[in-house]
Short mmCIF file of C-alpha atoms and ligand atoms in Angstrom, two decimals:
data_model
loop_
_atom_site.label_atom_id
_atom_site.label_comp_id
_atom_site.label_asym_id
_atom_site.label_seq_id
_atom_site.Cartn_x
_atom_site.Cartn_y
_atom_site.Cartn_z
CA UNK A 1426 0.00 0.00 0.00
CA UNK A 1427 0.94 3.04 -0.82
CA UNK A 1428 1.37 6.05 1.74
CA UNK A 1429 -0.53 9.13 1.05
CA UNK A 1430 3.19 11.37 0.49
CA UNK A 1431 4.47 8.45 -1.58
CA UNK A 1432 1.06 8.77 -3.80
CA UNK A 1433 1.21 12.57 -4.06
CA UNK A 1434 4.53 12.22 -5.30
CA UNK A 1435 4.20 9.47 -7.96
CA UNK A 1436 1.10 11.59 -9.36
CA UNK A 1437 3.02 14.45 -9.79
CA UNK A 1438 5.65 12.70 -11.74
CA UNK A 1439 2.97 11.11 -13.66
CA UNK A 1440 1.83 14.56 -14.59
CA UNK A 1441 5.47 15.60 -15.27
CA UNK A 1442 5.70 12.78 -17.79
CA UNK A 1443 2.39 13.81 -19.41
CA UNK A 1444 4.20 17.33 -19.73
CA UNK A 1445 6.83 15.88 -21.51
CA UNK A 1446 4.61 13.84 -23.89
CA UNK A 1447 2.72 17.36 -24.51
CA UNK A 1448 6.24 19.29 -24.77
CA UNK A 1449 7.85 16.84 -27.77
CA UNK A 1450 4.84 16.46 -29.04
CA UNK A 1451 4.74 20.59 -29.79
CA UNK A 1452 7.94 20.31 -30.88
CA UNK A 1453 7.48 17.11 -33.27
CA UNK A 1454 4.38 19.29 -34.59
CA UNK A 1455 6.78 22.41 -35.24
CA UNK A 1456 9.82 20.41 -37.02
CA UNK A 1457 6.96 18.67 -38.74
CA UNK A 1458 6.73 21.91 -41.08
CA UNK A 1459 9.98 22.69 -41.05
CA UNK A 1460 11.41 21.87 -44.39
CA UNK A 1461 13.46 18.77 -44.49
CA UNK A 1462 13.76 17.50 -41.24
CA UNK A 1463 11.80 14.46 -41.32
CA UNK A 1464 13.67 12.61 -39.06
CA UNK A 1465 14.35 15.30 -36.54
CA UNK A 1466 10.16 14.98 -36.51
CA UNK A 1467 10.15 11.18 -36.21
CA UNK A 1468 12.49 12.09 -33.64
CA UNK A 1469 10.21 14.10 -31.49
CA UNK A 1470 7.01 11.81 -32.29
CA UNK A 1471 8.39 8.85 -31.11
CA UNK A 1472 9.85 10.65 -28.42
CA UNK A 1473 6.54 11.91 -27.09
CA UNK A 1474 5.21 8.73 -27.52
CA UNK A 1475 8.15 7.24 -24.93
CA UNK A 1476 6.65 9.61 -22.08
CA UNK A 1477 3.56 8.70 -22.47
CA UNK A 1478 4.45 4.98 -21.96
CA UNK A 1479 6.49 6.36 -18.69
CA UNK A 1480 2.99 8.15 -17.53
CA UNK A 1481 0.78 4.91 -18.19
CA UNK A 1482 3.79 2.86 -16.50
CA UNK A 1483 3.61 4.48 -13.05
CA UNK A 1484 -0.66 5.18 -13.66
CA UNK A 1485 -0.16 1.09 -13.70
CA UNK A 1486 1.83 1.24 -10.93
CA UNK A 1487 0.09 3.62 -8.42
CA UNK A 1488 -3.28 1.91 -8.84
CA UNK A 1489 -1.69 -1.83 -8.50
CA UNK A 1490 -0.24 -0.81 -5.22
CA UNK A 1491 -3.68 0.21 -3.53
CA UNK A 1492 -3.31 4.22 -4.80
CA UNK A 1493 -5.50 5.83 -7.09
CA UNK A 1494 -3.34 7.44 -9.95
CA UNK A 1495 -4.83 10.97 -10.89
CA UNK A 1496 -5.12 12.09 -14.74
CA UNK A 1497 -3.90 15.88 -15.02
CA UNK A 1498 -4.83 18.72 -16.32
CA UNK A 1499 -1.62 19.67 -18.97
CA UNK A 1500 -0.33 23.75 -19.89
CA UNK A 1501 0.18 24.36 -22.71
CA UNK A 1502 3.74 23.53 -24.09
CA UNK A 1503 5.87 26.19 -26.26
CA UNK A 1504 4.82 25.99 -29.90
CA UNK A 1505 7.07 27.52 -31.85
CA UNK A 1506 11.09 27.55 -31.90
CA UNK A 1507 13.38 29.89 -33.34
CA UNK A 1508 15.82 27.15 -34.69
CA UNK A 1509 16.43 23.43 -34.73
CA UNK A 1510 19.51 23.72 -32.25
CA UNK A 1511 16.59 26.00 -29.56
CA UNK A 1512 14.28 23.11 -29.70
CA UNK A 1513 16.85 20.68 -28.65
CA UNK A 1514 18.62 22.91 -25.70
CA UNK A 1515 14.63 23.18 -24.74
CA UNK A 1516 14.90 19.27 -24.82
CA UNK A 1517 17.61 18.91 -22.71
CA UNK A 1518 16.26 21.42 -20.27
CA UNK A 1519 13.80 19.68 -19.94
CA UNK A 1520 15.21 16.04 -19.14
CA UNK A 1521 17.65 17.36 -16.60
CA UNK A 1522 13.95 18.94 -15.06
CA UNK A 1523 12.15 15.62 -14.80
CA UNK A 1524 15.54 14.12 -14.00
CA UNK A 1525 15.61 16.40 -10.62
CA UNK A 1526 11.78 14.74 -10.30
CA UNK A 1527 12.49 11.58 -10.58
CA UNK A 1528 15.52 12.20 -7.91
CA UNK A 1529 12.19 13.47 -5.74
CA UNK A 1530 10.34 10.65 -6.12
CA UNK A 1531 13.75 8.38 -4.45
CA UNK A 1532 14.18 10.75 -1.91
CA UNK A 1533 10.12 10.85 -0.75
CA UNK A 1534 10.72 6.45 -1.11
CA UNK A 1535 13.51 6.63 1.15
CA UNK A 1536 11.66 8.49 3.84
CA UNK A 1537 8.74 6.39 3.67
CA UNK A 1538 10.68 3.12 3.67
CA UNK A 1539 8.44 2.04 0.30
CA UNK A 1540 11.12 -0.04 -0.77
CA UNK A 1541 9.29 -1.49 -3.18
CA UNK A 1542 8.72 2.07 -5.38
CA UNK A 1543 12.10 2.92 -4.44
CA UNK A 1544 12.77 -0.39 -6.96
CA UNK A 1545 10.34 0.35 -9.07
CA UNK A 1546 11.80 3.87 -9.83
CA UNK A 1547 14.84 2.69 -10.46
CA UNK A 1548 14.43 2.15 -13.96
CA UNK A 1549 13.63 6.24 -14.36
CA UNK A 1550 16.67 6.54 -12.56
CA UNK A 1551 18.61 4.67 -15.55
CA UNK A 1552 16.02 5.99 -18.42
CA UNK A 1553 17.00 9.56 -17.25
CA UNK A 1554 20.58 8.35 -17.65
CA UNK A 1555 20.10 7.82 -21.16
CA UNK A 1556 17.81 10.50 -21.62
CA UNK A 1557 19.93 13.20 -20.87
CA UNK A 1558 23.28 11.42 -22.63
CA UNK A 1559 21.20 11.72 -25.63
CA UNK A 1560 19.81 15.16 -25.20
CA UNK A 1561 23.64 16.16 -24.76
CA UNK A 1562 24.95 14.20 -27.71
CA UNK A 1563 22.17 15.81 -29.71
CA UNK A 1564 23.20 19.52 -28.31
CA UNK A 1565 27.16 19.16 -28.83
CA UNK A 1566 26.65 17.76 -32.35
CA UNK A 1567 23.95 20.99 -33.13
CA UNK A 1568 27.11 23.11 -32.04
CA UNK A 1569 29.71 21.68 -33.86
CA UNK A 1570 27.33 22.06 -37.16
CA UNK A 1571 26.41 25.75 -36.40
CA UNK A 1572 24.97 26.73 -40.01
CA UNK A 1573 26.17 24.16 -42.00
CA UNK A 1574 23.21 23.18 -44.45
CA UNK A 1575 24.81 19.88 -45.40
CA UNK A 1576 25.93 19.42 -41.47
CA UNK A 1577 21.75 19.67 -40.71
CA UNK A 1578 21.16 17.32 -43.28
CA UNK A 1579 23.42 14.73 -42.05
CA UNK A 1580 21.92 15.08 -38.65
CA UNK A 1581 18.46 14.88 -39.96
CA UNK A 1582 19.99 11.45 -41.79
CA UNK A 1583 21.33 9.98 -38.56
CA UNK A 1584 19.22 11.21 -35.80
CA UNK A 1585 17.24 8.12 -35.54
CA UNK A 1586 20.50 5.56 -35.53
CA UNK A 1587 22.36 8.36 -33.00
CA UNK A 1588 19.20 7.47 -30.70
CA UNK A 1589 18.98 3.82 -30.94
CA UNK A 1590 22.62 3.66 -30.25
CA UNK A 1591 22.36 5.55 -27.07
CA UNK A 1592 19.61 3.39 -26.03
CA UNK A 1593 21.29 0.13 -26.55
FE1 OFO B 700 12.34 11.69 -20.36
O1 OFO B 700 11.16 11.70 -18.99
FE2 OFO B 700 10.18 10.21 -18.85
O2 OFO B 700 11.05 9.55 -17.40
#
């Protein structure tokens, strides 16, 4: 069962990662009609799709432990972004954000000796990990091409293998 602090927490992480859904999916929407970035915009799509799995994961969780996990209301995300390189700093921003969250969520498990969620949110702990190596990766390769046209286009080419290789 859980404890009332231990469920407040886990549904405000599960509203952080329906943020996150909402903020890639903006920016998926905004590279979408950007010319020639198609796989910058798979990119983002799939990416929104991964928080959403994260929210249903811990909605799954909350309830199976005797909680009642709470759908949220959402803001709404940024729309527009000046440049390829701003969406992707707003990216990383954001990871190290729901990073600090997740980091919340231990600490809050720790108090209330819920060991159990404290394993559980372990594999956040590790997804962040990986989420914010490839949010960096993503940022320092942006810098090094600057406003190289055929630099963009080989990052378009390669975003998707960049990511599965992180993931791995
Ligand atoms: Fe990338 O945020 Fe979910 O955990």
């Amino acid at each position: 069962m859980l404890s009332k602090k231990m469920q407040k927490q886990l549904n405000e992480q599960i509203k952080i990662e329906a943020e996150s859904s909402q903020v890639y999916l903006a920016m998926a929407s905004w590279a979408e009609i950007q010319p020639g970035i198609d796989n910058v915009t798979a990119f983002f799509y799939q990416h929104s799709e991964e928080e959403r799995q994260h929210m249903l994961k811990l909605i799954h969780f909350v309830n199976e432990r005797g909680g009642f996990a709470t759908v949220p209301a959402l803001p709404q995300p940024q729309l527009t972004f000046p440049s390829i390189k701003h969406a992707f700093a707003a990216l990383l921003k954001h990871e190290e954000f729901v990073s600090e969250s997740i980091n919340k969520c231990i600490e809050v498990s720790l108090e209330e000796k819920d060991y159990a969620t404290n394993n559980f949110l372990q594999w956040y702990v590790a997804e962040q990990i990986e989420e914010e190596a490839l949010a960096r990766t993503m940022n320092d390769k942006l810098e090094l091409i600057g406003d190289d046209k055929s630099g963009m286009y080989l990052f378009d080419k390669d975003i998707l293998t960049i990511s599965i290789d992180i993931e791995q």
